[in-house]
PDB file of C-alpha atoms in Angstrom:
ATOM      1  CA  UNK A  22     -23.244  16.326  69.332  1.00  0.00           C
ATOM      2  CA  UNK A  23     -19.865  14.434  69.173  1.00  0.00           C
ATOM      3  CA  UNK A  24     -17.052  15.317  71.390  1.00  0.00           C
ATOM      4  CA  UNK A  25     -13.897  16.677  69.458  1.00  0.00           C
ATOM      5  CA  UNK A  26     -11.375  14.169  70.305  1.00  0.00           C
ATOM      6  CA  UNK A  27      -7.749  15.437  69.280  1.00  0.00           C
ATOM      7  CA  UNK A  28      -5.754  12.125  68.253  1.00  0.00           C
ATOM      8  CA  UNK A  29      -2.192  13.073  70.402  1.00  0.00           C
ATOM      9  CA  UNK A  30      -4.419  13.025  73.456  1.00  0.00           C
ATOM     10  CA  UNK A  31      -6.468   9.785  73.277  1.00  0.00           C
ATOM     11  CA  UNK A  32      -3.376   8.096  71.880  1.00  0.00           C
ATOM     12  CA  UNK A  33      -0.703   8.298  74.633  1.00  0.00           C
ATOM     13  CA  UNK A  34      -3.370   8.066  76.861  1.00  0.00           C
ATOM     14  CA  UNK A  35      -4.175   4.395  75.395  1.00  0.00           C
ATOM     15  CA  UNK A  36      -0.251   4.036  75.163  1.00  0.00           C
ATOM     16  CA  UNK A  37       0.308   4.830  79.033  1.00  0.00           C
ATOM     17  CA  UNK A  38      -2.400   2.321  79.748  1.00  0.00           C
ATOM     18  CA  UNK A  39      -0.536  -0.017  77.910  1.00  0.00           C
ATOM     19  CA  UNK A  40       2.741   0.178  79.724  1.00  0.00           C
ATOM     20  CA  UNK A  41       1.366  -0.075  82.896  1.00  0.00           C
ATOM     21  CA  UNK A  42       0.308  -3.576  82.078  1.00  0.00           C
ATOM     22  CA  UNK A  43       1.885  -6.591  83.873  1.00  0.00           C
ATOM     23  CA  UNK A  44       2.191  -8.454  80.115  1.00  0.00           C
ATOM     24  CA  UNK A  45       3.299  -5.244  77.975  1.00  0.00           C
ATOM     25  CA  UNK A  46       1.618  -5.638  74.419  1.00  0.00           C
ATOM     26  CA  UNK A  47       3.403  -4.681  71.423  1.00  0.00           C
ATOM     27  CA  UNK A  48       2.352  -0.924  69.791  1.00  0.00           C
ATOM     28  CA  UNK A  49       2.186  -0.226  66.238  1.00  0.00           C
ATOM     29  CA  UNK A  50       0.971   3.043  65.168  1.00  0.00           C
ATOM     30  CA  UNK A  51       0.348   3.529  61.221  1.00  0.00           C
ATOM     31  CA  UNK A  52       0.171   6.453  60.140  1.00  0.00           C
ATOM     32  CA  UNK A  53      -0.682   7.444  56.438  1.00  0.00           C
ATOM     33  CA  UNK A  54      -0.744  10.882  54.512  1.00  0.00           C
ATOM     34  CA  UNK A  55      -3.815  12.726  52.984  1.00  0.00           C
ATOM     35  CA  UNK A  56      -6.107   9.870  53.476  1.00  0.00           C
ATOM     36  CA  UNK A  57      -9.481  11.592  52.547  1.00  0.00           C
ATOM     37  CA  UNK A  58     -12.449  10.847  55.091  1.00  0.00           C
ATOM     38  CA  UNK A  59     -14.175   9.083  52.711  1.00  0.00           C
ATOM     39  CA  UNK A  60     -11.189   7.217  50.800  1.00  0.00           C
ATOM     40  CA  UNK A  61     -11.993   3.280  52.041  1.00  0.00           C
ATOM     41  CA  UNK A  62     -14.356   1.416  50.854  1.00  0.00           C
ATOM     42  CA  UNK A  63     -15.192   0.635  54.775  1.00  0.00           C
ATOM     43  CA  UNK A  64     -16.003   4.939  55.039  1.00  0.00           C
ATOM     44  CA  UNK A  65     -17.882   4.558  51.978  1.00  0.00           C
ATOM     45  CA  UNK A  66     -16.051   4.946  48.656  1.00  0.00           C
ATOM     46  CA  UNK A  67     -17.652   3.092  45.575  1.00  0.00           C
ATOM     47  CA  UNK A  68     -14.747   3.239  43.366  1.00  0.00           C
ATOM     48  CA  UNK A  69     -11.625   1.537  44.953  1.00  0.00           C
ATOM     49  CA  UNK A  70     -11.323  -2.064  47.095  1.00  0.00           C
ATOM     50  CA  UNK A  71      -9.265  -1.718  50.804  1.00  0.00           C
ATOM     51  CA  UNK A  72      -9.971  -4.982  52.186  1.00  0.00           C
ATOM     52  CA  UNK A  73      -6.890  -5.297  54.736  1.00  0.00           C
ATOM     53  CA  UNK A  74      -6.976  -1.917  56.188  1.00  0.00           C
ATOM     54  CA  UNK A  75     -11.312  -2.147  56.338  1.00  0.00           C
ATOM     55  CA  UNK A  76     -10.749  -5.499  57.932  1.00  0.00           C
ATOM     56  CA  UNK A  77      -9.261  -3.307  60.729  1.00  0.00           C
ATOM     57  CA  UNK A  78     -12.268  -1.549  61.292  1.00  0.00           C
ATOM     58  CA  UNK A  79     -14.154  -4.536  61.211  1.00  0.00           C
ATOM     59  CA  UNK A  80     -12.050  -6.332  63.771  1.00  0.00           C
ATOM     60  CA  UNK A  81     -11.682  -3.605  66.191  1.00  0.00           C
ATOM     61  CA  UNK A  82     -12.279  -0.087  67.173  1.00  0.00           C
ATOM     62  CA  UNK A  83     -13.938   2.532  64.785  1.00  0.00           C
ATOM     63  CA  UNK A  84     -13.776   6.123  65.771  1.00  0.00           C
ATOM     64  CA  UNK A  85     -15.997   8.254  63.183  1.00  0.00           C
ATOM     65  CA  UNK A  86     -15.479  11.435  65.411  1.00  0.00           C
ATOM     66  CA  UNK A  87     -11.877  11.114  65.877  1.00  0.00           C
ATOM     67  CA  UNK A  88      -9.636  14.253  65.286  1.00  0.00           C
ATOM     68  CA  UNK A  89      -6.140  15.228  63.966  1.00  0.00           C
ATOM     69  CA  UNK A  90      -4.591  17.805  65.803  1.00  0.00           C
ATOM     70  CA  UNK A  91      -3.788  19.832  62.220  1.00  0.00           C
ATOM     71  CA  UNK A  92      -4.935  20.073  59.044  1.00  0.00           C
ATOM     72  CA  UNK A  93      -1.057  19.743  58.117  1.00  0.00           C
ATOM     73  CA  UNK A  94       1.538  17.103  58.510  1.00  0.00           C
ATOM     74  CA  UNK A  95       4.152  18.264  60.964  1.00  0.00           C
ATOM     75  CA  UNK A  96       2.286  19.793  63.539  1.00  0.00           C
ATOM     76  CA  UNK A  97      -0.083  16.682  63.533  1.00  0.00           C
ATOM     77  CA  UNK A  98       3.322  14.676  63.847  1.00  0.00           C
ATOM     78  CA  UNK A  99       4.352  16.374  66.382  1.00  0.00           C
ATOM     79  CA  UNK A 100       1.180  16.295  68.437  1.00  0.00           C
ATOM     80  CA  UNK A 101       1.375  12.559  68.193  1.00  0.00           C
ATOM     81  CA  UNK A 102       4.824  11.614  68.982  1.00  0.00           C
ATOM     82  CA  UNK A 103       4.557  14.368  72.529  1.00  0.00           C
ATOM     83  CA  UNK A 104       0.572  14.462  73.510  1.00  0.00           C
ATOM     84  CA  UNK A 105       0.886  17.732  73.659  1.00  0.00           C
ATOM     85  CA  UNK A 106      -0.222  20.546  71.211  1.00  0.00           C
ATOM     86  CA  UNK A 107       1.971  21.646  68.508  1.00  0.00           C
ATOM     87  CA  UNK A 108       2.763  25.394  69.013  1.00  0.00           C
ATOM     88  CA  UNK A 109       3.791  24.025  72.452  1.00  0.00           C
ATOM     89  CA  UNK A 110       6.882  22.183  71.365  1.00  0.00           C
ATOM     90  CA  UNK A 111       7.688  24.547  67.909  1.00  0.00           C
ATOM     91  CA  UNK A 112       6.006  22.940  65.714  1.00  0.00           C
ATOM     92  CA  UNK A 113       2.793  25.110  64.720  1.00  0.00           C
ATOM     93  CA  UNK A 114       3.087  24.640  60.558  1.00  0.00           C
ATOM     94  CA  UNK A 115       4.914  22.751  58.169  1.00  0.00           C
ATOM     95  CA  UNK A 116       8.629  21.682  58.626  1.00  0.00           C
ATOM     96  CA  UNK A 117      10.169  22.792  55.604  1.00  0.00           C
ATOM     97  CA  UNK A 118      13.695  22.097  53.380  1.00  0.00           C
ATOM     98  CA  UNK A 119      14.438  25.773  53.127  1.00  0.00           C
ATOM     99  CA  UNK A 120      14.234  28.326  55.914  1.00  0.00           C
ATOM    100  CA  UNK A 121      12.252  31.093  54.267  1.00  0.00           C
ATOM    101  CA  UNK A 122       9.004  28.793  54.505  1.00  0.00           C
ATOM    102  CA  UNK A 123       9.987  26.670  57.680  1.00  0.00           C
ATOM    103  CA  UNK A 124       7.383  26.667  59.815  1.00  0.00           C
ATOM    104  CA  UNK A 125       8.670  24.840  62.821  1.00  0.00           C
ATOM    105  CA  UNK A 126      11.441  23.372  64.846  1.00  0.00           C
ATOM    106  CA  UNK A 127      11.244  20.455  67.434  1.00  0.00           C
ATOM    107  CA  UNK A 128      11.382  21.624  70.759  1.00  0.00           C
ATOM    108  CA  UNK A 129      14.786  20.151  72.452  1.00  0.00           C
ATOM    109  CA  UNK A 130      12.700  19.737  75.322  1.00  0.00           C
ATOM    110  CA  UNK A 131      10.042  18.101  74.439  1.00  0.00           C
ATOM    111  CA  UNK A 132       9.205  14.117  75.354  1.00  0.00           C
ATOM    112  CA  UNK A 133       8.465  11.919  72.400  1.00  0.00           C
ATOM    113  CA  UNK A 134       6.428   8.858  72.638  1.00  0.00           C
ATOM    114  CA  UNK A 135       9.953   6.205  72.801  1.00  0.00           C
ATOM    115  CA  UNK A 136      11.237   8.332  75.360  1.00  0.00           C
ATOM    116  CA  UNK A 137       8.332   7.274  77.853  1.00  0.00           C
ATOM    117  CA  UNK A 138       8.228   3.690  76.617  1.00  0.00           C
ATOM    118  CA  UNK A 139      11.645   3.058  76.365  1.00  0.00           C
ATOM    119  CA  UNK A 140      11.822   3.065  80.326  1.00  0.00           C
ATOM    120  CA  UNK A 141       8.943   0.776  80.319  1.00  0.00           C
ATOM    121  CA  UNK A 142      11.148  -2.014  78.279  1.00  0.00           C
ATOM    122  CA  UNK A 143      10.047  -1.390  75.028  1.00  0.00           C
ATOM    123  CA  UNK A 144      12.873  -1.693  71.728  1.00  0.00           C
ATOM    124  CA  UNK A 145      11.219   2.035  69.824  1.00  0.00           C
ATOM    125  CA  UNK A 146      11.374   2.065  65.816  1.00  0.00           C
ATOM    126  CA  UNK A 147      10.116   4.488  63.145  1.00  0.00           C
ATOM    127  CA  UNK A 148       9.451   3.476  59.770  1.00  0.00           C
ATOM    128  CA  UNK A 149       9.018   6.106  56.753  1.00  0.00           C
ATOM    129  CA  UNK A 150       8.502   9.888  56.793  1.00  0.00           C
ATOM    130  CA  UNK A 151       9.975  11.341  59.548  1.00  0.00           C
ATOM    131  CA  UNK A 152       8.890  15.059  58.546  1.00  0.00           C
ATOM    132  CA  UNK A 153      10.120  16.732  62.404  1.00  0.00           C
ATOM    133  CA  UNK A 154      13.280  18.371  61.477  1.00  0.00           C
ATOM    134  CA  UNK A 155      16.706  17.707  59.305  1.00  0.00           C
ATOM    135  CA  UNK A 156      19.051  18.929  62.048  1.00  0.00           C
ATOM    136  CA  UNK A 157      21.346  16.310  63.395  1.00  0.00           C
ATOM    137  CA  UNK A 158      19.788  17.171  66.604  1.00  0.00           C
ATOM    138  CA  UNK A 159      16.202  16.394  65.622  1.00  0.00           C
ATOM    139  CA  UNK A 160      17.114  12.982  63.808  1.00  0.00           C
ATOM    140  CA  UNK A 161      14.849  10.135  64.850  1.00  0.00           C
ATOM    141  CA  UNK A 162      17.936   8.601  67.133  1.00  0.00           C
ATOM    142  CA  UNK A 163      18.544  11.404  68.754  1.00  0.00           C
ATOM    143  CA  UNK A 164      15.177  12.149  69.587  1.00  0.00           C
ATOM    144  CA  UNK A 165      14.599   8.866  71.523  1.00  0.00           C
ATOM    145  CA  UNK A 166      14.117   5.904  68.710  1.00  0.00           C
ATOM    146  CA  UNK A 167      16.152   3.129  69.156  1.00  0.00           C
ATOM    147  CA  UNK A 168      16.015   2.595  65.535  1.00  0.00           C
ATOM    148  CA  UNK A 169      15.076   5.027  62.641  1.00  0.00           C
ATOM    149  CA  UNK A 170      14.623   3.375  58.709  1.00  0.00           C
ATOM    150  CA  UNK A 171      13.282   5.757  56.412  1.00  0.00           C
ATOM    151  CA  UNK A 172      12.804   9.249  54.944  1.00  0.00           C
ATOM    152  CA  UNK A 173      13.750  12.673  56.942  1.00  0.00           C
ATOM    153  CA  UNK A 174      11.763  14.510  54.731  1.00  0.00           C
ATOM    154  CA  UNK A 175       8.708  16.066  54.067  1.00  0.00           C
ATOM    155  CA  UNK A 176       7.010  14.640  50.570  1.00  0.00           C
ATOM    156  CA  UNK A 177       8.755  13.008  48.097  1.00  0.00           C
ATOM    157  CA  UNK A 178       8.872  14.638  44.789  1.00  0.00           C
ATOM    158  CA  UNK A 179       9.495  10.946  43.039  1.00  0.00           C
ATOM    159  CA  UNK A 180       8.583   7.379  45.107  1.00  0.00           C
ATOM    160  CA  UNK A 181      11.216   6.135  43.055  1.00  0.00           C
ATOM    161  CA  UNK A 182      14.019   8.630  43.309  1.00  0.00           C
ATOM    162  CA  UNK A 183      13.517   9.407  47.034  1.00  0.00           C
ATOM    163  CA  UNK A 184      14.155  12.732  46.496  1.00  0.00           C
ATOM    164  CA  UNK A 185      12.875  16.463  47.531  1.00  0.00           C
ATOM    165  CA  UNK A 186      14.308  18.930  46.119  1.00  0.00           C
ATOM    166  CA  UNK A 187      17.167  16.939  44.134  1.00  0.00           C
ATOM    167  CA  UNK A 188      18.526  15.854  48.024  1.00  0.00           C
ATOM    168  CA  UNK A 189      19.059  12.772  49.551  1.00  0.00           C
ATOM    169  CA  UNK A 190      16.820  11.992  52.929  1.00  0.00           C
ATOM    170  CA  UNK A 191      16.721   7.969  53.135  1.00  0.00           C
ATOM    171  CA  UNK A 192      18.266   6.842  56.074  1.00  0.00           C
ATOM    172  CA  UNK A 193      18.948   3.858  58.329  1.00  0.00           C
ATOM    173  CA  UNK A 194      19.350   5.486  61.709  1.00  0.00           C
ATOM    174  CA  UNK A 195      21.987   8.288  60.483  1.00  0.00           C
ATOM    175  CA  UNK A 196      23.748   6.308  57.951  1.00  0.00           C
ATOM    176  CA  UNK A 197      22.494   7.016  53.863  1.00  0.00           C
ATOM    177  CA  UNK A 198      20.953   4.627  52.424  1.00  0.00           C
ATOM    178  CA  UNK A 199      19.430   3.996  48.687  1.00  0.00           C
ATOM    179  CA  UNK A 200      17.047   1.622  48.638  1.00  0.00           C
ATOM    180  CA  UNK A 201      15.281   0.913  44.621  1.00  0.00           C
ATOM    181  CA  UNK A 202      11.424   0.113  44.282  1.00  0.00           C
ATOM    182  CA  UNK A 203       8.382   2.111  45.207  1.00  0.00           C
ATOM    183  CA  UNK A 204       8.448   3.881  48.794  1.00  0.00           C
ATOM    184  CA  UNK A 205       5.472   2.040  49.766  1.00  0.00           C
ATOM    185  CA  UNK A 206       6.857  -1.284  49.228  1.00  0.00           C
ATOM    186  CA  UNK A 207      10.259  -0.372  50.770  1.00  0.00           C
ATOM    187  CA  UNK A 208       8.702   0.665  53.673  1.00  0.00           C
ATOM    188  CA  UNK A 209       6.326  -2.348  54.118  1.00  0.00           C
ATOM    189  CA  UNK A 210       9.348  -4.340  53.544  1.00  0.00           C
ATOM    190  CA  UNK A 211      11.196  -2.805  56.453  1.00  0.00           C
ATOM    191  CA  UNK A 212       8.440  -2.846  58.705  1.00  0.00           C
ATOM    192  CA  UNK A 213       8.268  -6.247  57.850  1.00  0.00           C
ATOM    193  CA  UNK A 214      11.697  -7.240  58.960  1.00  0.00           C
ATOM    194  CA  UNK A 215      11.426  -5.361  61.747  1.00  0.00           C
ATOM    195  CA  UNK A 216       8.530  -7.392  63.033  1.00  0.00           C
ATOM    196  CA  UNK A 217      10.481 -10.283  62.034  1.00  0.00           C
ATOM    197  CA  UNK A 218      13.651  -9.478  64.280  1.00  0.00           C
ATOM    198  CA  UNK A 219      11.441  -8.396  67.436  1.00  0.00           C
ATOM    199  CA  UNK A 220       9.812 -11.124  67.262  1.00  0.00           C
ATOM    200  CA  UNK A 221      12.664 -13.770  68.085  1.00  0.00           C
ATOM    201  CA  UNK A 222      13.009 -11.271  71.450  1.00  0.00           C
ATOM    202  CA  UNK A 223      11.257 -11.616  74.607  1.00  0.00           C
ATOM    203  CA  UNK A 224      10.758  -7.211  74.719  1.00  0.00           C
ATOM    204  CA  UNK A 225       7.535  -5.571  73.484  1.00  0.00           C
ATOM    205  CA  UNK A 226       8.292  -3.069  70.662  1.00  0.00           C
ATOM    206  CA  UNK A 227       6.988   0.493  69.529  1.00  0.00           C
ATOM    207  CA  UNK A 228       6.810   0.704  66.020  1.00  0.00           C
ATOM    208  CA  UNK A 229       5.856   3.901  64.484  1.00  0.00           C
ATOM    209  CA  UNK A 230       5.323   3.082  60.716  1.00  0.00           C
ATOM    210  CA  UNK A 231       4.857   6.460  58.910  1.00  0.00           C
ATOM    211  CA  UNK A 232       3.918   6.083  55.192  1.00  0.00           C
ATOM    212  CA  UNK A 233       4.278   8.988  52.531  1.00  0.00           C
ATOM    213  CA  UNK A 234       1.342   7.289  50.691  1.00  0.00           C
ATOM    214  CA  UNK A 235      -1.082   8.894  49.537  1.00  0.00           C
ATOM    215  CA  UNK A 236       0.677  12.123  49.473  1.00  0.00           C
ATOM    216  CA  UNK A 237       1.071  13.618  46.108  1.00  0.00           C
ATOM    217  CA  UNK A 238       2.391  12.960  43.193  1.00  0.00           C
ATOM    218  CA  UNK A 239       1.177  10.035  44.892  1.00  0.00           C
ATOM    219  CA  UNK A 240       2.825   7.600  41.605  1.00  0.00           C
ATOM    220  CA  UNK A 241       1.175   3.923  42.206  1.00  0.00           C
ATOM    221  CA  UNK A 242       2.709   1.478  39.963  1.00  0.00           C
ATOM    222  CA  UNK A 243       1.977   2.240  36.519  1.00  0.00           C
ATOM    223  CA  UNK A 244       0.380  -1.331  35.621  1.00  0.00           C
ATOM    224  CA  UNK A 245      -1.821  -0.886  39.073  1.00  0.00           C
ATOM    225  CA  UNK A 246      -2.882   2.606  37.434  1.00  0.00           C
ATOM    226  CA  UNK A 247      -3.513   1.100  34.180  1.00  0.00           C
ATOM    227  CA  UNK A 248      -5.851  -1.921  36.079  1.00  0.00           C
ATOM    228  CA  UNK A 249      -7.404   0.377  38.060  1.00  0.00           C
ATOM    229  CA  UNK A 250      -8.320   2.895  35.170  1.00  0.00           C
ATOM    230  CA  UNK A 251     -10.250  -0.525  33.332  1.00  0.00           C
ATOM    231  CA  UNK A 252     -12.073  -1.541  36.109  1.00  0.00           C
ATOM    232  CA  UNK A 253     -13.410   2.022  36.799  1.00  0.00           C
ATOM    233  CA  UNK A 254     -13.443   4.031  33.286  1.00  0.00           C
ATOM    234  CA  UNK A 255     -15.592   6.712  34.143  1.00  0.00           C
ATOM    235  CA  UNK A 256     -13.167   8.677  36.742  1.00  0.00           C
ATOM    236  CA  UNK A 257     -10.855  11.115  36.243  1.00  0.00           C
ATOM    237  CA  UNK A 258      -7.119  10.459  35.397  1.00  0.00           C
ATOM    238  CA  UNK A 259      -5.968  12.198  38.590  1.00  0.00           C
ATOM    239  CA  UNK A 260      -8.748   9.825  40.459  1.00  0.00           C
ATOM    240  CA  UNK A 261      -7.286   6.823  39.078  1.00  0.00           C
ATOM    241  CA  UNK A 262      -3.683   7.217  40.404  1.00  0.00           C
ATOM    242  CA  UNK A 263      -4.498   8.039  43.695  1.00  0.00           C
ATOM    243  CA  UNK A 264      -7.344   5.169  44.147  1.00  0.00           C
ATOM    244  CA  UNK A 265      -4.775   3.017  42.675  1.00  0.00           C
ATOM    245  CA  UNK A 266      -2.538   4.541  45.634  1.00  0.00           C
ATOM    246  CA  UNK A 267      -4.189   3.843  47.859  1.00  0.00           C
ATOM    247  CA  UNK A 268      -4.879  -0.056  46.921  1.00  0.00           C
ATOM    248  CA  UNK A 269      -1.143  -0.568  46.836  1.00  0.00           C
ATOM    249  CA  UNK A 270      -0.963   1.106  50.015  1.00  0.00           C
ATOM    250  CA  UNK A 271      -3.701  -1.693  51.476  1.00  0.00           C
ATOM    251  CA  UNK A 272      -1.809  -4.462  49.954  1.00  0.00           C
ATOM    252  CA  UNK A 273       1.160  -2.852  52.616  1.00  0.00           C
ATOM    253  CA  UNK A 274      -0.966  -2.636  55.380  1.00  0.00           C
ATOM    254  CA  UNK A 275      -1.948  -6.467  54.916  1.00  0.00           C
ATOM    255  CA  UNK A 276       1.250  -8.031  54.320  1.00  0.00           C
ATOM    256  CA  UNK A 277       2.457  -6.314  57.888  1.00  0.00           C
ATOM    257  CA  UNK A 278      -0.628  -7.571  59.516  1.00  0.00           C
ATOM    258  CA  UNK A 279       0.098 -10.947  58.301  1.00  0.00           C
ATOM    259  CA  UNK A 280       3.886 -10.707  59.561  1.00  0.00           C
ATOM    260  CA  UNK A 281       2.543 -10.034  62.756  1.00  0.00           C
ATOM    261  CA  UNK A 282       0.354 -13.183  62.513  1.00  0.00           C
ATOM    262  CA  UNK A 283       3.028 -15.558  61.133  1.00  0.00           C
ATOM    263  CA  UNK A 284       5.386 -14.300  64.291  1.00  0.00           C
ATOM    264  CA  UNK A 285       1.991 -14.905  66.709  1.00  0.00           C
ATOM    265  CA  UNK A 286       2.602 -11.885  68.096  1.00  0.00           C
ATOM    266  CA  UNK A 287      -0.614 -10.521  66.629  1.00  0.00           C
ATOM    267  CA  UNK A 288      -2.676 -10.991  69.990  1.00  0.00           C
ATOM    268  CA  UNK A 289      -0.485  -9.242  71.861  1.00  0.00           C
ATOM    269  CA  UNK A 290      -0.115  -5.956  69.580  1.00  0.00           C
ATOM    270  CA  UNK A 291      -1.836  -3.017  69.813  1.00  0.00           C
ATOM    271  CA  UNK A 292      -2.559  -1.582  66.408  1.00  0.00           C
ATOM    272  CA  UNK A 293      -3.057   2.033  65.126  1.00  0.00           C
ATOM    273  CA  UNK A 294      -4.465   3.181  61.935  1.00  0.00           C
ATOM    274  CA  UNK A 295      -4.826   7.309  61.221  1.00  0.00           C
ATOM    275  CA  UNK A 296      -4.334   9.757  58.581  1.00  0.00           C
ATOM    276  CA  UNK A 297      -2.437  12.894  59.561  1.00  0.00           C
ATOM    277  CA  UNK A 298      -5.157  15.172  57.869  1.00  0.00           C
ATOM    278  CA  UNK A 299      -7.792  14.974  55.624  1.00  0.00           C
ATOM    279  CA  UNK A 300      -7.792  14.223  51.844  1.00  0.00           C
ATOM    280  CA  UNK A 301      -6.273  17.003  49.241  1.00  0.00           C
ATOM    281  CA  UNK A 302      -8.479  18.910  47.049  1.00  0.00           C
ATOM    282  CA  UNK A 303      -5.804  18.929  44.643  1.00  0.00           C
ATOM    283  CA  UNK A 304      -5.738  14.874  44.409  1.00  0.00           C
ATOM    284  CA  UNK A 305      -9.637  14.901  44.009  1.00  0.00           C
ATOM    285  CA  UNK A 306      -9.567  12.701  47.593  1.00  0.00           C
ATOM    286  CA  UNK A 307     -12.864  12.778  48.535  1.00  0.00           C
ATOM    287  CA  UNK A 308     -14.135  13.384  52.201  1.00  0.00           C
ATOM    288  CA  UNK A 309     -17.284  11.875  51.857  1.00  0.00           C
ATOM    289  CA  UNK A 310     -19.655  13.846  54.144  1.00  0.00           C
ATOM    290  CA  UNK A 311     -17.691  15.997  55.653  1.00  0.00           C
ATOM    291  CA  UNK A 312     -17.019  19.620  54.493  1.00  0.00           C
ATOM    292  CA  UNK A 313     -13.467  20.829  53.546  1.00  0.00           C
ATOM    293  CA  UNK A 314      -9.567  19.736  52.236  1.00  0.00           C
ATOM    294  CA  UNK A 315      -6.463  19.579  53.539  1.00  0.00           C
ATOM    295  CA  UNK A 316      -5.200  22.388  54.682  1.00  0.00           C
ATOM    296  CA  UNK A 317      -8.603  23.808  55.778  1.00  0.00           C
ATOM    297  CA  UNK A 318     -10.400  23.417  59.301  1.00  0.00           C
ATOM    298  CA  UNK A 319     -13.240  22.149  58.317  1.00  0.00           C
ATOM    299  CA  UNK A 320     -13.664  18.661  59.430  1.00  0.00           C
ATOM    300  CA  UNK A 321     -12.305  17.633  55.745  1.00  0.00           C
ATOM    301  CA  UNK A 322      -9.141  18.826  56.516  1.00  0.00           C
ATOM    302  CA  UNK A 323      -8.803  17.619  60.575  1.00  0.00           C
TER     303      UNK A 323
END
């Protein structure tokens, strides 16, 4: 039978292999939200085309037995960025806006990821959804990243608006920021410059790109909806938006894979693709042969 293999553990494992290298390769960990088990077209889906992210699979590793630490967001966040399991360093549910349904708060002492590499040389970034905690003390800076450009938050209730309940959470490092277009694209875009900037140094780079795609309300582009929804008629309205999600997010994914070529620093990066849980019932994601949603511990939702 396969071996459960929690993701935090194999990860930093891979990552402290890395750093112990004479030539340090560059890390980049993508992360995306509520991608259901059987969402690509490389895990079997019929109705949507992901040829950038399945070209990943094709080109490298493919785990098929390869396990988030929670069926949830934060504590799977957590577990990644320390190796460690989440009710170990306060984080065993959801990091939440409001304190009656906060489920967690960031250990002070516990090690994040950029605090181990940043010793080894490497310039640390995070990119997107942050989801570990709104207290100053818990920001992305202050928590080890050298360099923080994204969303505090949890989900976003617009990908426009960049809001969650009517507040404010883009940020670069600790400074506001308001940013217009779709939080995919903004996203790709800074982890596109980012690339760009590391790559006129001589120091490897950690870059932890965290995209709230395809997270509900999960709002692709309305004429990607509409292009989708006449190329596959027969699905669902709900369907539609989030395959059409989940192509725009692909389109991302490939035009940060090709910034990494045009800086030839592609050979020497180490490259991460995971979902923090499994798809959402509520999206219609589909987890292809495996039981269970989000939210559940069935190996749909981990």
């Amino acid at each position: 039978s396969a071996r459960l293999i929690p993701t935090a553990f194999v990860l930093c494992s891979l990552l402290a292999f890395a750093t112990a290298l004479a030539a340090k390769p560059n890390i980049l960990v993508i992360l995306v939200d509520d991608l259901g088990y059987g969402d690509l077209s490389s895990y079997g889906a019929k109705d949507l085309e992901s040829p950038h992210i399945d070209k990943l699979m094709e080109s490298g590793m493919r785990f098929d037995s390869f396990y988030a630490n929670c069926p949830v967001c934060s504590p799977t966040r957590a577990a990644l960025l320390c190796g460690r399991y989440q009710e170990l360093v306060g984080v065993p549910g959801v990091v939440r806006t409001h304190a009656e349904n906060n489920w967690g708060y960031l250990k002070q002492d516990a090690v994040l990821l950029p605090q181990v590499l940043k010793p080894a040389g490497y310039h640390t970034a995070i990119i997107g959804k942050w989801h570990l905690g709104l207290e100053e003390e818990n920001q992305p800076t202050r928590r080890g990243f050298d360099f923080f450009h994204g969303f505090l938050g949890d989900m976003m209730d617009d990908y426009y608006k960049h809001r969650r309940h009517g507040n404010h959470y883009m940020r670069k490092n600790e400074e506001p920021v308001t940013p217009k277009g779709h939080a995919t694209d903004i996203f790709t875009q800074w982890a596109v410059d980012y690339i760009g900037e590391q790559a006129k140094t001589e120091r490897p780079f950690f870059l932890y790109l965290a995209y709230n795609a395809v997270h509900s309300p999960a709002p692709a582009p309305q004429g990607d909806i509409e292009r989708y929804k006449k190329k596959f008629p027969e699905i669902s309205e709900k369907r539609a938006i989030l395959m059409a999600m989940l192509e725009h997010l692909d389109l991302g994914v490939g035009s940060v894979v090709n910034k990494l070529k045009a800086e030839k620093v592609w050979d020497n990066t180490l490259l991460f693709f995971l979902t923090d849980n499994g798809g959402s019932k509520a999206m219609e994601a589909d987890n292809g042969i495996l039981n269970g949603f989000k939210g559940s511990l069935y190996e749909g939702g981990i």
